[in-house]
Each structure stands twice: as C-alpha cells, then as structure tokens.
Amino acid sequence: MIQEALAAHGYTPADLDLLIPHQANLRISQLVAMGLELPEEKVFNNIQRYGNTTAASIPIALHEAVQEGRVKPGALVCLAAFGAGFTWGAALMRW
C-alpha cells in the first residue's frame, strides 16, 4: 500500500522524509522499512514506550515526531496503517 501511494503520485521510497507506521509491532515496522530500503532514521517508532495504542498510534507518533523536529516544513511524510483482517491504508502528506 505504501508503494502504491508513492507510485500514484510519482514518488519512490527514497523520496520519503519520514514513514510513520501503525505501531502494532516493532518487527513488522522494521521489515516494512527493510522492504522499502528505508534507513532507520526515516521510520518513526514509539511502540517501545507505549506498546500498541491501536487507532491512536499514528496520531501519537506524528505528534512526537513533530515535537522531536523530525517533521519539518515541506517534508514528505507517509502514514501507514493496517488492522484486523485485511484492512489497510496509507496517506502521503507534504508537511
């Protein structure tokens, strides 16, 4: 879904400034980053501090990333989530 969102707008993973995935499982986030060939500094994870906060995980992570200065004006940010069963979604935003 991340690749599809990027491709639909003419981007590649290399264009991303930050990926903020749903914080369900650190290993899943790490595998997604590896699959996209994103360095660790381009993926925001906070599951180590809070665990899985379900639907709040992306808003919490986005807030923290902004507070930490990891999202700067003009940055291309991808928010990606998955849920029970076969539900998923991704959004690209220019900050």
mmCIF file of C-alpha atoms in Angstrom, residues 1-2 16 18-33 36 38 40 42-48 51-62 65 70 77-82 89-91:
data_model
loop_
_atom_site.group_PDB
_atom_site.id
_atom_site.type_symbol
_atom_site.label_atom_id
_atom_site.label_comp_id
_atom_site.label_asym_id
_atom_site.label_seq_id
_atom_site.Cartn_x
_atom_site.Cartn_y
_atom_site.Cartn_z
ATOM 1 C CA MET A 1 0.000 0.000 0.000
ATOM 2 C CA ILE A 2 2.894 2.362 0.687
ATOM 3 C CA LEU A 16 10.124 9.935 1.774
ATOM 4 C CA LEU A 18 9.593 10.032 7.232
ATOM 5 C CA LEU A 19 7.405 6.947 7.438
ATOM 6 C CA ILE A 20 5.084 6.757 10.428
ATOM 7 C CA PRO A 21 3.609 3.265 10.520
ATOM 8 C CA HIS A 22 0.879 1.934 12.775
ATOM 9 C CA GLN A 23 2.654 0.964 15.979
ATOM 10 C CA ALA A 24 1.433 -2.626 16.258
ATOM 11 C CA ASN A 25 4.726 -4.484 16.263
ATOM 12 C CA LEU A 26 8.303 -3.216 16.026
ATOM 13 C CA ARG A 27 9.440 -6.167 13.926
ATOM 14 C CA ILE A 28 6.724 -5.521 11.362
ATOM 15 C CA SER A 29 7.794 -1.867 11.119
ATOM 16 C CA GLN A 30 11.419 -2.933 10.713
ATOM 17 C CA LEU A 31 10.503 -5.414 7.966
ATOM 18 C CA VAL A 32 8.473 -2.789 6.125
ATOM 19 C CA ALA A 33 11.418 -0.384 6.330
ATOM 20 C CA LEU A 36 11.283 -0.198 1.212
ATOM 21 C CA LEU A 38 14.485 2.979 4.191
ATOM 22 C CA GLU A 40 16.156 3.530 10.374
ATOM 23 C CA LYS A 42 13.408 7.630 8.176
ATOM 24 C CA VAL A 43 10.988 5.460 10.170
ATOM 25 C CA PHE A 44 9.401 6.698 13.382
ATOM 26 C CA ASN A 45 8.683 4.112 16.070
ATOM 27 C CA ASN A 46 7.478 4.649 19.605
ATOM 28 C CA ILE A 47 5.969 1.244 20.353
ATOM 29 C CA GLN A 48 8.902 0.607 22.688
ATOM 30 C CA GLY A 51 3.015 -0.692 23.263
ATOM 31 C CA ASN A 52 0.213 -0.928 20.721
ATOM 32 C CA THR A 53 -2.110 2.029 21.256
ATOM 33 C CA THR A 54 -4.373 0.798 18.420
ATOM 34 C CA ALA A 55 -6.092 3.614 16.496
ATOM 35 C CA ALA A 56 -4.179 6.284 18.417
ATOM 36 C CA SER A 57 -0.740 5.012 17.433
ATOM 37 C CA ILE A 58 -0.248 7.118 14.298
ATOM 38 C CA PRO A 59 -1.539 10.397 15.779
ATOM 39 C CA ILE A 60 0.637 9.910 18.874
ATOM 40 C CA ALA A 61 3.683 9.050 16.744
ATOM 41 C CA LEU A 62 3.091 12.009 14.404
ATOM 42 C CA ALA A 65 7.876 13.199 15.505
ATOM 43 C CA ARG A 70 11.776 15.017 12.681
ATOM 44 C CA VAL A 77 5.514 12.012 5.277
ATOM 45 C CA CYS A 78 3.753 8.687 4.839
ATOM 46 C CA LEU A 79 1.254 7.435 7.390
ATOM 47 C CA ALA A 80 0.513 3.718 7.012
ATOM 48 C CA ALA A 81 -1.848 1.504 8.989
ATOM 49 C CA PHE A 82 -3.262 -1.966 8.981
ATOM 50 C CA GLY A 89 -4.432 2.280 4.267
ATOM 51 C CA ALA A 90 -1.706 4.784 3.578
ATOM 52 C CA ALA A 91 -1.631 8.540 3.201
#
